[in-house]
Amino acid sequence: MAGRKLDKKDFFGKSDPYLEFHKEGPDGKWMLVHRTEVIKNTLDPVWKPFTVPLVSLCDGDIDKPVKIVCYDYDNDGGHDFIGEFQTTVAKMCEVEDSIALEFQCINPKKQKKKRNYKNSGIIVLMSCKIARNYSFLDYIFGGCQLMFTVGIDFTASNGNPRDHSSLHYINPMGTNEYLDAIWAVGQIIQDYDSDKMFPALGFGAQLPPDWKVSHEFAINFNPTNPFCSGVEGIVQAYTSCLPHIRFYGPTNFAPIISHVARFASQASQQPAAAQYFILLIITDGVISDMDETRHAIVQASKLPMSIIIVGVGNADFAAMEFLDGDNSALRSYTGEEAMRDIVQFVPFREFRNVPKETLAKAVLAELPQQVVQYFKQHNLQPINSERS
């Protein structure tokens, strides 16, 4: 929205205009529902685009009157009235891409006093559309598949899996922290994937027969088909591969992130919200390729993809907290900023003595919002939007 030739209200300057949107309450009184930002020292302001829930603006009734009031902002709080007009959402939606709608901003007192009074300026509406706000469940019920991949850290810092102190040691109960994390997350996510076939990858180990280090290998040793059937299949492949590999290093995340990003990139060409990729990385600590990992995450932030990192053991996870850009946007070494926060880090040690559901809830806390954010940014509707 913009203003043109608004009344001058400030003695030493022009005006500092802002708009207020009001709807009529049940008692007939006008209620404030939205206020724009103030544009300083101009009679021709241009306000930033904004969104308002339809139910807030007009109780969902597009023919209900909406009153728009223009004020001149004053620091002392005594804002000066410039003018007002009434319209409806239906009328505002008549605006076309090339032709703006114009509304006369009227000051009733001035209108009564002055015979030749026309208006106190023009408010120009350049764009107005009603957009459906889809939820996470709208996308899921609409047919979106969550494509789940597990990345497992087999670096030497985990300890020899035959040693009781190793993070990969499988105790008499048939579990360890890696398995607990796989079960907790996988059991929930598998319900959102119809075929329940999940790639399970490892990194940081030497592989037979030539014992070269790999930072991206199928733990079922089938590189052309790394898929495991359900969470049980991932657990089976994990326990089977342990005796056949040598734990080594370094701890490189970038190759496995880039691996999943290649598939997410193909899915990003989709015309509707068909697939969203989730990479679960389970690791014992310090990242060796931090610059490359940051760069890979920034690139992945443009794709239908999220990364969940579960830290096992008692190492210093400061680097993981840094990748989880909750406090500030993550940047690549090139200076490029992540388009959105796609990393969720959870230290397993905080959940050792609580039910698995509590861990799963913490791990998946940000996922619905990340899924919705991506599809919304790219204007993608659920595949079967009429069903959602």
Coordinates of C-alpha atoms in Angstrom, one line a residue:
M1 CA 0.0 0.0 0.0
A2 CA 1.1 3.6 -0.6
G3 CA -0.1 7.1 0.0
R4 CA -0.1 10.1 -2.3
K5 CA -0.3 13.8 -1.5
L6 CA -1.3 13.2 2.1
D7 CA -2.0 16.3 4.3
K8 CA 1.1 17.9 5.9
K9 CA 0.9 17.7 9.7
D10 CA 4.3 18.5 11.0
F11 CA 5.4 22.2 11.4
F12 CA 9.0 21.6 10.5
G13 CA 8.7 18.6 8.3
K14 CA 6.0 16.9 6.2
S15 CA 4.2 14.0 7.9
D16 CA 5.2 10.6 9.4
P17 CA 2.2 8.5 8.1
Y18 CA 1.0 5.1 9.2
L19 CA -2.3 3.2 8.6
E20 CA -4.6 1.5 11.0
F21 CA -7.1 -1.2 10.0
H22 CA -10.3 -1.6 12.1
K23 CA -13.3 -4.0 12.0
E24 CA -16.7 -3.4 13.5
G25 CA -17.3 -5.3 16.7
P26 CA -20.6 -6.9 17.9
D27 CA -21.3 -3.7 19.8
G28 CA -20.9 -1.5 16.8
K29 CA -17.6 -0.1 18.0
W30 CA -14.5 -0.2 15.7
M31 CA -11.7 -2.5 16.8
L32 CA -8.0 -2.1 15.8
V33 CA -6.8 -5.3 14.0
H34 CA -3.6 -4.1 12.3
R35 CA -1.2 -1.2 12.2
T36 CA 1.5 -0.6 9.6
E37 CA 5.0 0.7 10.2
V38 CA 5.6 4.5 10.3
I39 CA 7.2 6.1 7.2
K40 CA 9.1 9.2 8.3
N41 CA 8.9 12.7 6.7
T42 CA 6.9 12.1 3.5
L43 CA 3.5 12.9 2.0
D44 CA 3.9 9.9 -0.4
P45 CA 4.7 6.9 1.8
V46 CA 5.1 3.3 0.6
W47 CA 4.3 0.7 3.3
K48 CA 5.8 -2.8 3.3
P49 CA 3.6 -5.7 2.2
F50 CA 1.9 -7.4 5.2
T51 CA -0.4 -10.3 6.0
V52 CA -3.4 -10.3 8.3
P53 CA -5.5 -13.3 9.1
L54 CA -8.9 -13.0 7.4
V55 CA -10.7 -13.9 10.6
S56 CA -9.0 -11.0 12.4
L57 CA -9.6 -8.5 9.6
C58 CA -13.3 -9.2 8.9
D59 CA -14.4 -12.3 10.8
G60 CA -13.9 -14.2 7.6
D61 CA -16.7 -12.2 5.9
I62 CA -15.2 -10.5 2.8
D63 CA -18.2 -8.2 2.5
K64 CA -18.0 -6.8 6.0
P65 CA -16.8 -3.2 6.2
V66 CA -13.2 -2.5 7.1
K67 CA -12.2 1.0 8.2
I68 CA -8.7 2.2 7.3
V69 CA -7.4 5.3 9.1
C70 CA -4.3 7.3 8.3
Y71 CA -2.4 9.1 11.1
D72 CA 0.7 11.2 11.4
Y73 CA 2.9 9.7 14.0
D74 CA 4.1 12.0 16.9
N75 CA 6.7 11.0 19.5
D76 CA 4.6 12.3 22.3
G77 CA 1.8 9.8 21.5
G78 CA -0.6 12.5 20.3
H79 CA -0.8 11.2 16.7
D80 CA -2.6 13.5 14.3
F81 CA -5.6 12.2 12.3
I82 CA -5.1 12.7 8.6
G83 CA -8.1 10.9 7.1
E84 CA -10.1 7.7 6.8
F85 CA -12.2 5.6 4.4
Q86 CA -14.2 2.4 4.5
T87 CA -14.0 -0.6 2.1
T88 CA -14.3 -4.4 2.1
V89 CA -11.9 -7.2 1.5
A90 CA -14.0 -8.2 -1.6
K91 CA -13.4 -4.7 -3.0
M92 CA -9.7 -4.7 -2.1
C93 CA -9.3 -8.1 -3.9
E94 CA -10.5 -6.4 -7.2
V95 CA -7.0 -4.9 -7.5
E96 CA -5.2 -6.2 -10.6
D97 CA -1.5 -6.6 -11.2
S98 CA -1.2 -3.6 -13.6
I99 CA -4.0 -1.4 -12.2
A100 CA -4.0 -0.2 -8.6
L101 CA -7.1 0.7 -6.6
E102 CA -7.3 4.2 -5.2
F103 CA -9.2 5.4 -2.1
Q104 CA -9.8 9.0 -1.1
C105 CA -8.6 9.6 2.5
I106 CA -11.3 11.8 4.0
N107 CA -11.1 14.1 7.1
P108 CA -14.9 14.6 8.0
K109 CA -14.2 17.8 10.0
K110 CA -12.4 19.4 7.1
Q111 CA -15.0 18.2 4.7
K112 CA -17.7 20.0 6.7
K113 CA -15.7 23.2 7.0
K114 CA -14.4 23.7 3.5
R115 CA -16.6 23.9 0.5
N116 CA -13.8 23.1 -2.0
Y117 CA -12.4 20.2 0.1
K118 CA -11.6 17.2 -2.0
N119 CA -9.6 14.8 0.2
S120 CA -6.6 14.6 2.6
G121 CA -4.7 12.5 0.1
I122 CA -5.1 9.2 -1.7
I123 CA -4.4 5.7 -0.4
V124 CA -3.2 3.4 -3.1
L125 CA -3.7 -0.4 -3.0
M126 CA -1.2 -2.1 -5.3
S127 CA -1.9 -5.8 -4.4
C128 CA -4.3 -7.7 -2.3
K129 CA -5.0 -11.5 -2.3
I130 CA -6.5 -14.1 0.0
A131 CA -4.1 -17.0 0.4
R132 CA -4.9 -20.2 2.2
N133 CA -2.6 -20.8 5.2
Y134 CA -1.8 -24.6 5.1
S135 CA -0.7 -26.4 8.2
F136 CA 1.8 -29.2 8.5
L137 CA -1.1 -31.7 8.7
D138 CA -2.7 -30.2 5.6
Y139 CA 0.5 -31.1 3.7
I140 CA 0.7 -34.6 5.2
F141 CA -3.0 -35.4 4.6
G142 CA -2.6 -33.8 1.2
G143 CA -0.1 -36.5 0.2
C144 CA 3.3 -35.2 1.2
Q145 CA 5.8 -37.9 1.9
L146 CA 8.6 -37.4 4.5
M147 CA 11.7 -39.0 3.1
F148 CA 13.9 -40.2 6.0
T149 CA 17.6 -40.8 5.9
V150 CA 19.9 -41.8 8.8
G151 CA 23.6 -40.8 8.9
I152 CA 25.7 -42.7 11.6
D153 CA 29.1 -41.6 12.9
F154 CA 31.6 -44.5 12.9
T155 CA 34.7 -42.5 13.8
A156 CA 37.3 -43.8 16.2
S157 CA 36.4 -41.4 19.0
N158 CA 33.3 -43.5 19.6
G159 CA 35.6 -46.3 20.9
N160 CA 35.9 -50.0 19.8
P161 CA 32.3 -51.4 19.6
R162 CA 33.5 -54.6 21.4
D163 CA 34.6 -52.4 24.4
H164 CA 31.9 -51.8 27.1
S165 CA 32.9 -48.0 27.2
S166 CA 32.2 -47.6 23.4
L167 CA 29.2 -45.6 22.4
H168 CA 28.6 -48.3 19.8
Y169 CA 28.7 -51.1 22.3
I170 CA 25.4 -53.0 22.2
N171 CA 24.5 -53.8 25.8
P172 CA 22.8 -57.0 27.0
M173 CA 19.4 -55.2 26.5
G174 CA 20.3 -55.0 22.8
T175 CA 20.6 -51.3 22.7
N176 CA 23.0 -48.2 22.9
E177 CA 22.5 -44.5 22.4
Y178 CA 22.8 -44.7 18.6
L179 CA 20.0 -47.3 18.6
D180 CA 17.9 -45.4 21.0
A181 CA 18.1 -42.3 18.8
I182 CA 17.2 -44.3 15.7
W183 CA 14.2 -45.9 17.3
A184 CA 12.9 -42.7 18.9
V185 CA 13.0 -40.6 15.7
G186 CA 12.4 -43.3 13.2
Q187 CA 9.3 -44.8 14.8
I188 CA 7.5 -41.5 14.4
I189 CA 8.8 -40.5 11.0
Q190 CA 8.1 -43.8 9.4
D191 CA 4.4 -43.3 9.8
Y192 CA 4.7 -40.3 7.3
D193 CA 6.3 -42.4 4.6
S194 CA 4.1 -44.9 2.6
D195 CA 6.8 -47.4 1.5
K196 CA 8.9 -47.1 4.8
M197 CA 12.1 -47.7 2.9
F198 CA 14.9 -45.6 4.4
P199 CA 18.5 -45.1 3.2
A200 CA 20.9 -45.7 6.1
L201 CA 24.4 -44.2 5.6
G202 CA 27.6 -44.3 7.7
F203 CA 30.6 -42.0 7.7
G204 CA 34.2 -41.9 9.2
A205 CA 35.0 -45.7 8.8
Q206 CA 37.4 -47.8 6.8
L207 CA 35.6 -50.3 4.7
P208 CA 36.6 -53.7 3.4
P209 CA 38.2 -55.0 1.2
D210 CA 40.8 -52.2 0.7
W211 CA 40.1 -50.4 4.0
K212 CA 39.8 -46.9 2.5
V213 CA 38.0 -44.3 4.6
S214 CA 34.5 -43.4 3.5
H215 CA 32.4 -40.4 4.6
E216 CA 29.2 -41.7 2.8
F217 CA 28.6 -45.4 2.6
A218 CA 25.5 -47.6 2.7
I219 CA 25.6 -49.5 6.0
N220 CA 24.0 -52.5 4.3
F221 CA 27.0 -52.5 1.9
N222 CA 24.8 -52.1 -1.1
P223 CA 25.7 -48.7 -2.6
T224 CA 23.1 -49.0 -5.4
N225 CA 20.3 -49.8 -2.9
P226 CA 21.1 -48.3 0.5
F227 CA 17.4 -48.6 1.6
C228 CA 16.4 -50.5 4.7
S229 CA 12.8 -51.7 5.4
G230 CA 11.5 -49.7 8.3
V231 CA 13.3 -48.8 11.5
E232 CA 13.8 -52.5 12.1
G233 CA 15.7 -52.7 8.8
I234 CA 18.0 -49.8 9.8
V235 CA 18.7 -51.4 13.2
Q236 CA 19.4 -54.8 11.5
A237 CA 21.8 -53.2 9.0
Y238 CA 23.5 -51.2 11.8
T239 CA 24.2 -54.2 14.0
S240 CA 25.3 -56.4 11.0
C241 CA 27.8 -53.8 9.7
L242 CA 29.6 -53.1 13.1
P243 CA 31.9 -56.2 13.0
H244 CA 32.9 -55.6 9.4
I245 CA 34.2 -52.0 9.5
R246 CA 37.1 -50.2 11.2
F247 CA 36.3 -47.0 13.1
Y248 CA 38.5 -44.2 11.8
G249 CA 37.9 -40.5 11.0
P250 CA 37.8 -37.6 10.5
T251 CA 34.2 -36.5 11.4
N252 CA 32.9 -35.0 8.1
F253 CA 29.3 -34.1 7.8
A254 CA 29.3 -32.3 4.4
P255 CA 29.4 -35.4 2.2
I256 CA 26.3 -37.0 3.8
I257 CA 24.4 -33.7 3.8
S258 CA 25.2 -33.1 0.1
H259 CA 24.1 -36.7 -0.6
V260 CA 20.6 -36.1 0.7
A261 CA 20.6 -32.6 -0.8
R262 CA 21.0 -34.1 -4.3
F263 CA 17.7 -35.9 -3.9
A264 CA 16.0 -32.9 -2.3
S265 CA 17.1 -30.8 -5.2
Q266 CA 15.3 -33.1 -7.6
A267 CA 12.2 -32.9 -5.4
S268 CA 12.4 -29.1 -5.4
Q269 CA 11.3 -29.1 -9.1
Q270 CA 8.0 -30.6 -8.0
P271 CA 4.9 -28.5 -8.8
A272 CA 3.2 -29.3 -5.5
A273 CA 4.2 -30.3 -2.0
A274 CA 5.1 -34.0 -2.8
Q275 CA 8.3 -34.8 -0.8
Y276 CA 10.3 -33.4 2.1
F277 CA 13.6 -34.8 3.1
I278 CA 14.8 -35.4 6.7
L279 CA 18.4 -36.3 7.5
L280 CA 19.0 -37.6 11.0
I281 CA 22.8 -37.4 11.9
I282 CA 23.8 -39.2 15.0
T283 CA 27.3 -38.3 16.2
D284 CA 29.6 -38.3 19.2
G285 CA 31.1 -34.9 18.7
V286 CA 33.4 -32.4 17.1
I287 CA 33.1 -31.8 13.3
S288 CA 36.3 -31.8 11.3
D289 CA 34.9 -30.1 8.2
M290 CA 33.0 -27.2 9.8
D291 CA 33.4 -24.8 6.8
E292 CA 32.2 -27.4 4.3
T293 CA 29.3 -28.4 6.6
R294 CA 28.2 -24.8 7.1
H295 CA 28.3 -24.3 3.3
A296 CA 26.3 -27.6 2.7
I297 CA 23.7 -26.5 5.2
V298 CA 23.3 -23.1 3.7
Q299 CA 22.8 -24.7 0.3
A300 CA 20.3 -27.2 1.7
S301 CA 18.3 -24.4 3.3
K302 CA 17.0 -23.6 -0.2
L303 CA 15.7 -27.2 -0.6
P304 CA 12.8 -29.2 0.9
M305 CA 15.1 -30.6 3.6
S306 CA 15.7 -30.5 7.3
I307 CA 18.7 -31.9 9.4
I308 CA 18.3 -33.3 12.8
I309 CA 21.5 -33.8 14.8
V310 CA 21.5 -36.0 17.9
G311 CA 24.7 -35.8 19.9
V312 CA 25.6 -39.0 21.8
G313 CA 28.2 -39.3 24.6
N314 CA 29.5 -36.5 26.8
A315 CA 31.6 -34.5 24.3
D316 CA 31.6 -30.7 23.8
F317 CA 28.7 -30.0 21.4
A318 CA 29.3 -26.3 21.1
A319 CA 29.7 -26.6 17.3
M320 CA 26.4 -28.4 17.0
E321 CA 24.7 -25.6 18.9
F322 CA 26.2 -23.2 16.5
L323 CA 24.8 -25.1 13.5
D324 CA 21.3 -25.0 15.1
G325 CA 20.7 -21.4 14.1
D326 CA 18.1 -20.6 16.7
N327 CA 19.9 -17.5 17.9
S328 CA 21.4 -16.2 14.7
A329 CA 21.3 -17.1 11.0
L330 CA 23.9 -19.6 9.9
R331 CA 26.3 -18.3 7.3
S332 CA 28.5 -20.1 4.8
Y333 CA 32.2 -19.4 4.7
T334 CA 31.4 -17.3 1.6
G335 CA 29.2 -15.1 3.7
E336 CA 25.9 -16.4 2.2
E337 CA 23.2 -16.6 4.8
A338 CA 20.9 -19.6 5.3
M339 CA 17.4 -18.9 3.8
R340 CA 15.8 -20.6 6.8
D341 CA 16.9 -22.5 10.0
I342 CA 16.8 -26.2 9.0
V343 CA 19.0 -27.7 11.7
Q344 CA 17.7 -29.0 15.1
F345 CA 20.4 -30.2 17.6
V346 CA 19.5 -32.3 20.6
P347 CA 22.1 -33.7 23.1
F348 CA 21.1 -37.3 24.0
R349 CA 22.6 -37.0 27.5
E350 CA 19.7 -34.7 28.5
F351 CA 17.2 -37.5 27.7
R352 CA 18.9 -40.6 29.1
N353 CA 16.5 -41.2 31.9
V354 CA 13.2 -40.1 30.3
P355 CA 10.7 -41.9 28.1
K356 CA 11.7 -42.2 24.4
E357 CA 8.6 -40.1 23.5
T358 CA 10.2 -37.1 25.3
L359 CA 13.4 -37.4 23.1
A360 CA 11.3 -37.8 20.0
K361 CA 9.3 -34.7 20.9
A362 CA 12.4 -32.6 21.4
V363 CA 14.1 -33.9 18.2
L364 CA 11.0 -33.3 16.0
A365 CA 9.9 -30.0 17.7
E366 CA 10.9 -27.7 14.8
L367 CA 10.1 -30.0 11.9
P368 CA 6.4 -29.1 11.2
Q369 CA 7.3 -25.4 11.1
Q370 CA 10.3 -26.1 8.8
V371 CA 8.1 -28.1 6.4
V372 CA 5.4 -25.4 6.3
Q373 CA 7.9 -22.6 5.9
Y374 CA 9.6 -24.2 2.9
F375 CA 6.3 -25.0 1.0
K376 CA 4.9 -21.5 1.9
Q377 CA 8.1 -19.7 0.7
H378 CA 7.8 -21.6 -2.6
N379 CA 4.0 -21.2 -3.0
L380 CA 3.5 -24.9 -3.1
Q381 CA 0.1 -26.3 -2.2
P382 CA -0.7 -29.9 -0.9
I383 CA -0.9 -32.4 -3.8
N384 CA -4.5 -33.0 -3.0
S385 CA -5.4 -29.6 -1.6
E386 CA -9.1 -30.2 -2.0
R387 CA -8.8 -33.2 0.4
S388 CA -6.8 -31.2 3.0

